[in-house]
Coordinates of N, CA and C in Angstrom, one line a residue:
M11 N 122.2 74.2 116.7 CA 121.8 75.5 117.2 C 120.9 75.3 118.4
K12 N 121.3 75.9 119.5 CA 120.5 75.7 120.7 C 119.4 76.7 120.9
K13 N 119.7 77.9 121.1 CA 118.6 78.9 121.3 C 118.1 79.4 120.0
S14 N 116.7 79.5 120.0 CA 116.1 80.0 118.8 C 116.4 81.4 118.6
K15 N 116.8 81.8 117.4 CA 117.1 83.2 117.0 C 116.1 83.6 116.0
V16 N 115.9 84.9 115.8 CA 115.0 85.5 114.8 C 115.9 85.9 113.5
W17 N 115.6 85.2 112.4 CA 116.3 85.4 111.2 C 115.4 86.1 110.2
L18 N 115.8 87.2 109.6 CA 115.0 87.8 108.5 C 115.8 87.5 107.2
I19 N 115.2 86.8 106.3 CA 115.8 86.5 105.0 C 115.2 87.3 103.9
L20 N 115.9 88.2 103.3 CA 115.4 89.0 102.2 C 115.8 88.2 100.9
G21 N 114.7 87.8 100.2 CA 115.0 87.0 99.0 C 115.1 85.5 99.2
A22 N 114.0 84.9 99.8 CA 114.1 83.5 100.1 C 113.2 82.6 99.3
S23 N 112.8 83.1 98.1 CA 111.9 82.3 97.3 C 112.6 81.2 96.5
T24 N 113.9 81.4 96.2 CA 114.6 80.4 95.5 C 116.1 80.4 95.9
G25 N 116.8 79.5 95.4 CA 118.3 79.5 95.5 C 118.8 79.4 97.0
L26 N 119.9 80.2 97.2 CA 120.5 80.2 98.5 C 119.6 80.7 99.6
G27 N 118.8 81.7 99.4 CA 117.9 82.2 100.4 C 116.9 81.1 100.8
D28 N 116.3 80.4 99.8 CA 115.4 79.3 100.1 C 116.0 78.2 100.9
S29 N 117.3 77.8 100.5 CA 118.0 76.8 101.2 C 118.3 77.2 102.6
A30 N 118.7 78.4 102.8 CA 119.0 78.9 104.2 C 117.7 78.9 105.0
A31 N 116.6 79.3 104.5 CA 115.3 79.3 105.2 C 114.9 77.9 105.7
R32 N 115.0 77.0 104.7 CA 114.7 75.6 105.0 C 115.6 75.0 106.1
Y33 N 116.9 75.2 106.0 CA 117.9 74.7 107.0 C 117.6 75.3 108.4
L34 N 117.4 76.6 108.4 CA 117.2 77.2 109.7 C 115.9 76.8 110.4
K35 N 114.8 76.7 109.6 CA 113.5 76.2 110.1 C 113.7 74.7 110.6
A36 N 114.4 73.9 109.9 CA 114.6 72.5 110.3 C 115.4 72.5 111.6
N37 N 116.1 73.6 112.0 CA 116.9 73.6 113.2 C 116.2 74.5 114.2
Q38 N 114.9 74.6 114.2 CA 114.0 75.3 115.1 C 114.3 76.8 115.3
Q39 N 114.7 77.4 114.2 CA 115.0 78.9 114.3 C 113.7 79.6 113.7
K40 N 113.5 80.8 114.2 CA 112.4 81.6 113.7 C 112.8 82.3 112.5
V41 N 112.2 82.0 111.4 CA 112.6 82.5 110.1 C 111.4 83.4 109.5
I42 N 111.7 84.6 109.1 CA 110.8 85.4 108.4 C 111.4 85.7 107.0
A43 N 110.7 85.2 106.0 CA 111.2 85.3 104.7 C 110.4 86.3 103.9
I44 N 111.0 87.3 103.3 CA 110.3 88.3 102.5 C 111.1 88.5 101.2
D45 N 110.3 88.8 100.2 CA 110.9 89.2 98.9 C 110.7 90.7 98.7
I46 N 111.8 91.3 98.3 CA 111.8 92.8 98.2 C 111.8 93.1 96.7
D47 N 110.8 93.9 96.3 CA 110.7 94.4 94.9 C 111.2 95.8 94.8
D48 N 111.2 96.5 95.9 CA 111.6 97.9 95.9 C 112.5 98.2 97.1
D49 N 113.8 98.5 96.8 CA 114.7 98.7 97.9 C 114.4 100.0 98.7
G50 N 113.5 100.9 98.1 CA 113.2 102.1 98.8 C 112.3 101.9 100.0
S51 N 111.6 100.7 100.1 CA 110.7 100.5 101.3 C 111.3 99.5 102.3
I52 N 112.6 99.2 102.1 CA 113.2 98.1 102.9 C 113.1 98.5 104.4
A53 N 113.4 99.7 104.8 CA 113.4 100.1 106.2 C 112.0 99.9 106.8
E54 N 111.0 100.3 106.1 CA 109.6 100.1 106.6 C 109.3 98.6 106.7
D55 N 109.7 97.8 105.8 CA 109.4 96.4 105.8 C 110.1 95.8 107.0
V56 N 111.3 96.1 107.3 CA 112.1 95.6 108.4 C 111.5 96.0 109.7
Y57 N 111.1 97.3 109.8 CA 110.4 97.7 111.1 C 109.1 96.9 111.3
R58 N 108.3 96.7 110.3 CA 107.1 95.9 110.5 C 107.4 94.5 111.0
V59 N 108.4 93.9 110.4 CA 108.7 92.5 110.8 C 109.2 92.5 112.2
A60 N 110.1 93.4 112.6 CA 110.6 93.5 113.9 C 109.5 93.8 115.0
D61 N 108.6 94.7 114.6 CA 107.5 95.0 115.5 C 106.6 93.8 115.7
H62 N 106.5 93.0 114.7 CA 105.6 91.8 114.9 C 106.3 90.6 115.5
Y63 N 107.6 90.3 115.2 CA 108.3 89.1 115.6 C 109.3 89.4 116.7
G64 N 109.6 90.7 117.0 CA 110.6 91.0 118.0 C 111.9 91.3 117.3
P65 N 112.9 91.7 118.1 CA 114.2 92.1 117.6 C 114.8 91.0 116.7
L66 N 115.4 91.5 115.6 CA 116.1 90.6 114.7 C 117.5 90.2 115.1
D67 N 117.8 89.0 115.1 CA 119.2 88.6 115.5 C 120.1 88.6 114.2
F68 N 119.5 88.2 113.1 CA 120.3 88.1 111.9 C 119.4 88.6 110.7
I69 N 120.1 89.2 109.7 CA 119.5 89.6 108.5 C 120.3 89.0 107.4
I70 N 119.7 88.2 106.5 CA 120.4 87.7 105.3 C 119.9 88.4 104.1
N71 N 120.7 89.1 103.4 CA 120.3 89.8 102.2 C 120.7 89.0 101.0
N72 N 119.7 88.4 100.4 CA 119.8 87.6 99.2 C 118.9 88.1 98.1
S73 N 118.4 89.3 98.2 CA 117.3 89.9 97.4 C 117.8 90.6 96.2
N74 N 119.0 90.7 95.9 CA 119.5 91.5 94.8 C 118.9 91.1 93.4
Y75 N 118.7 89.8 93.2 CA 118.2 89.4 91.9 C 116.8 89.9 91.8
H76 N 116.0 89.9 92.8 CA 114.6 90.3 92.7 C 114.5 91.8 92.5
L77 N 115.4 92.6 93.0 CA 115.4 94.0 92.8 C 115.6 94.3 91.3
L78 N 116.2 93.4 90.6 CA 116.4 93.6 89.1 C 115.7 92.6 88.3
S79 N 114.3 92.5 88.6 CA 113.5 91.5 88.0 C 113.4 91.6 86.4
K80 N 113.9 92.7 85.9 CA 113.9 92.9 84.4 C 115.1 92.2 83.8
A81 N 115.9 91.5 84.6 CA 117.1 90.8 84.2 C 118.1 91.7 83.5
V82 N 118.3 92.8 84.1 CA 119.3 93.7 83.6 C 120.7 93.1 83.8
L83 N 121.5 93.0 82.7 CA 122.7 92.4 82.8 C 123.9 93.3 82.9
D84 N 123.7 94.4 83.6 CA 124.8 95.4 83.8 C 125.2 95.2 85.2
I85 N 126.5 94.9 85.4 CA 127.0 94.6 86.7 C 126.9 95.8 87.6
N86 N 127.0 97.0 87.1 CA 126.9 98.2 87.9 C 125.5 98.3 88.5
D87 N 124.5 97.9 87.8 CA 123.1 97.9 88.4 C 123.0 96.9 89.5
H88 N 123.6 95.7 89.3 CA 123.5 94.7 90.4 C 124.3 95.2 91.6
I89 N 125.4 95.8 91.5 CA 126.2 96.2 92.6 C 125.5 97.4 93.3
E90 N 124.9 98.3 92.5 CA 124.2 99.4 93.1 C 123.0 98.9 93.9
S91 N 122.3 97.9 93.4 CA 121.1 97.3 94.1 C 121.6 96.8 95.5
T92 N 122.7 96.2 95.6 CA 123.3 95.7 96.8 C 123.5 96.8 97.8
M93 N 124.2 97.9 97.3 CA 124.6 99.0 98.1 C 123.3 99.8 98.6
S94 N 122.4 99.9 97.7 CA 121.2 100.6 98.0 C 120.3 99.9 99.1
L95 N 120.2 98.6 98.9 CA 119.5 97.8 99.9 C 120.2 97.9 101.3
L96 N 121.5 97.8 101.3 CA 122.2 97.8 102.6 C 122.1 99.2 103.2
R97 N 122.1 100.3 102.4 CA 121.9 101.6 102.9 C 120.5 101.7 103.5
G98 N 119.5 101.1 102.8 CA 118.2 101.1 103.3 C 117.9 100.5 104.6
L99 N 118.8 99.5 105.0 CA 118.7 98.9 106.3 C 119.2 99.7 107.5
K100 N 120.0 100.7 107.1 CA 120.7 101.5 108.2 C 119.7 102.1 109.2
P101 N 118.6 102.7 108.9 CA 117.7 103.2 109.9 C 117.3 102.2 111.0
Y102 N 117.0 101.0 110.5 CA 116.6 99.9 111.5 C 117.8 99.6 112.3
I103 N 119.0 99.4 111.7 CA 120.2 99.0 112.4 C 120.6 100.0 113.5
R104 N 120.4 101.2 113.1 CA 120.8 102.3 114.2 C 119.8 102.2 115.4
R105 N 118.6 101.9 115.1 CA 117.6 101.8 116.2 C 117.8 100.6 117.0
Q106 N 117.9 99.4 116.4 CA 118.1 98.2 117.1 C 119.0 97.2 116.3
P107 N 120.3 97.3 116.5 CA 121.2 96.5 115.7 C 121.0 95.0 115.8
P108 N 120.9 94.3 114.7 CA 120.9 92.8 114.8 C 122.3 92.3 115.1
G109 N 122.4 91.1 115.4 CA 123.8 90.5 115.7 C 124.7 90.6 114.5
S110 N 124.1 90.2 113.3 CA 124.9 90.2 112.1 C 124.0 90.4 110.9
I111 N 124.6 90.9 109.8 CA 124.0 91.0 108.5 C 124.9 90.1 107.6
I112 N 124.2 89.2 106.9 CA 125.0 88.3 106.0 C 124.5 88.7 104.6
N113 N 125.4 89.2 103.8 CA 125.1 89.6 102.4 C 125.6 88.6 101.4
L114 N 124.7 88.2 100.6 CA 125.0 87.4 99.4 C 125.0 88.3 98.2
P115 N 126.1 88.3 97.4 CA 126.2 89.2 96.3 C 125.3 88.8 95.2
P116 N 125.0 89.8 94.3 CA 124.3 89.4 93.1 C 125.1 88.4 92.3
Q117 N 124.5 87.4 91.8 CA 125.3 86.4 91.1 C 126.1 86.9 89.9
L118 N 125.7 87.9 89.3 CA 126.4 88.5 88.2 C 127.8 89.0 88.6
C119 N 127.9 89.4 89.9 CA 129.1 89.9 90.4 C 130.2 88.8 90.5
L120 N 129.7 87.6 90.5 CA 130.7 86.5 90.6 C 131.1 85.9 89.3
I121 N 130.6 86.5 88.2 CA 131.0 86.0 86.9 C 132.0 86.9 86.3
N122 N 133.1 86.3 85.8 CA 134.1 87.1 85.1 C 133.8 87.1 83.6
M123 N 133.3 88.2 83.1 CA 133.0 88.3 81.6 C 134.1 88.9 80.8
P124 N 134.5 88.3 79.7 CA 135.5 88.8 78.9 C 135.2 90.2 78.4
G125 N 136.1 91.1 78.5 CA 135.9 92.5 78.0 C 135.2 93.4 79.0
E126 N 135.0 92.9 80.2 CA 134.3 93.7 81.2 C 135.3 94.2 82.2
E127 N 136.2 95.1 81.8 CA 137.2 95.7 82.7 C 136.5 96.6 83.7
A128 N 135.3 97.1 83.3 CA 134.6 97.9 84.3 C 134.1 97.1 85.5
A129 N 133.9 95.8 85.3 CA 133.5 94.9 86.3 C 134.4 94.9 87.5
A130 N 135.7 94.9 87.2 CA 136.7 94.9 88.3 C 136.6 96.2 89.1
K131 N 136.4 97.3 88.4 CA 136.3 98.6 89.1 C 135.0 98.6 90.0
S132 N 133.9 98.1 89.4 CA 132.7 98.0 90.1 C 132.8 97.2 91.4
L133 N 133.5 96.0 91.2 CA 133.6 95.1 92.4 C 134.5 95.8 93.4
Q134 N 135.5 96.5 93.0 CA 136.4 97.3 93.9 C 135.6 98.3 94.7
N135 N 134.6 99.0 94.0 CA 133.8 100.0 94.6 C 132.9 99.3 95.7
L136 N 132.4 98.1 95.3 CA 131.5 97.4 96.3 C 132.3 97.0 97.5
D137 N 133.5 96.5 97.3 CA 134.4 96.1 98.4 C 134.7 97.3 99.3
T138 N 135.0 98.4 98.7 CA 135.3 99.6 99.5 C 134.0 100.0 100.3
F139 N 132.9 100.0 99.7 CA 131.6 100.3 100.4 C 131.4 99.4 101.5
L140 N 131.6 98.1 101.3 CA 131.3 97.1 102.3 C 132.3 97.2 103.5
T141 N 133.6 97.6 103.2 CA 134.6 97.8 104.2 C 134.2 98.9 105.1
G142 N 133.7 100.0 104.5 CA 133.3 101.2 105.3 C 132.0 100.8 106.1
L143 N 131.1 100.1 105.5 CA 129.9 99.8 106.2 C 130.2 98.8 107.4
K144 N 131.1 97.9 107.2 CA 131.5 97.0 108.2 C 132.0 97.7 109.4
A145 N 132.9 98.7 109.2 CA 133.4 99.5 110.3 C 132.3 100.3 111.0
E146 N 131.4 100.9 110.2 CA 130.3 101.6 110.8 C 129.4 100.7 111.7
L147 N 129.1 99.5 111.2 CA 128.2 98.6 111.9 C 128.9 98.0 113.1
R148 N 130.2 97.9 113.1 CA 131.0 97.4 114.2 C 130.8 98.3 115.4
S149 N 130.7 99.6 115.2 CA 130.5 100.6 116.3 C 129.1 100.4 116.9
L150 N 128.2 99.7 116.2 CA 126.8 99.4 116.7 C 126.7 98.0 117.2
D151 N 127.9 97.3 117.3 CA 127.9 95.9 117.7 C 127.1 95.0 116.7
C152 N 127.2 95.3 115.5 CA 126.6 94.5 114.4 C 127.6 94.1 113.4
G153 N 127.7 92.8 113.2 CA 128.7 92.3 112.2 C 128.1 92.3 110.8
L154 N 129.0 92.4 109.8 CA 128.6 92.3 108.4 C 129.5 91.2 107.8
H155 N 128.9 90.3 107.2 CA 129.6 89.1 106.6 C 129.1 89.1 105.1
F156 N 130.1 89.1 104.2 CA 129.9 89.1 102.8 C 130.3 87.8 102.2
L157 N 129.3 86.9 101.9 CA 129.5 85.6 101.4 C 129.6 85.6 99.9
E158 N 130.5 84.9 99.4 CA 130.7 84.8 97.9 C 130.8 83.3 97.5
P159 N 129.6 82.7 97.2 CA 129.7 81.3 96.9 C 130.5 81.1 95.6
G160 N 131.2 80.0 95.5 CA 132.0 79.7 94.3 C 133.2 80.6 94.2
E161 N 133.8 80.6 92.9 CA 135.0 81.3 92.7 C 134.6 82.7 92.2
R162 N 135.5 83.7 92.5 CA 135.4 85.0 91.9 C 136.7 85.4 91.4
L163 N 136.8 85.3 90.1 CA 138.1 85.6 89.4 C 137.9 87.0 88.7
V164 N 138.6 88.0 89.1 CA 138.6 89.3 88.5 C 140.0 89.7 88.2

């Protein structure tokens, strides 16, 4: 990586978010890592970060687990937390679009549980939401990338 970019990582205390933050910092990138406990305040948090550090080039959303700190095991809750957080980013994106948003799904979305036919419908709803959001963001010159580590068998 040549030119230093500004990366906002939501949910960087453990796992993939932490790994991404360490990798980017090792490659001389400016990384702002915050953990989100309430997706209702996401726009305000992002505005504060951008006002302090300058325009954001990338946003990595890895915070879905933290939004469900009560360890709710309902896939619909996990998917709704993803959609709610991405909706919460829209005011900032409309004002000053980053280059890309990279979304890491809640891990429960990647697990195929026996008897969870509703999971397939929920994942289809999430895919439909992300497809629409991607088209909306494209009009703002902002990309949306949905990374799914490992296998997803539904």
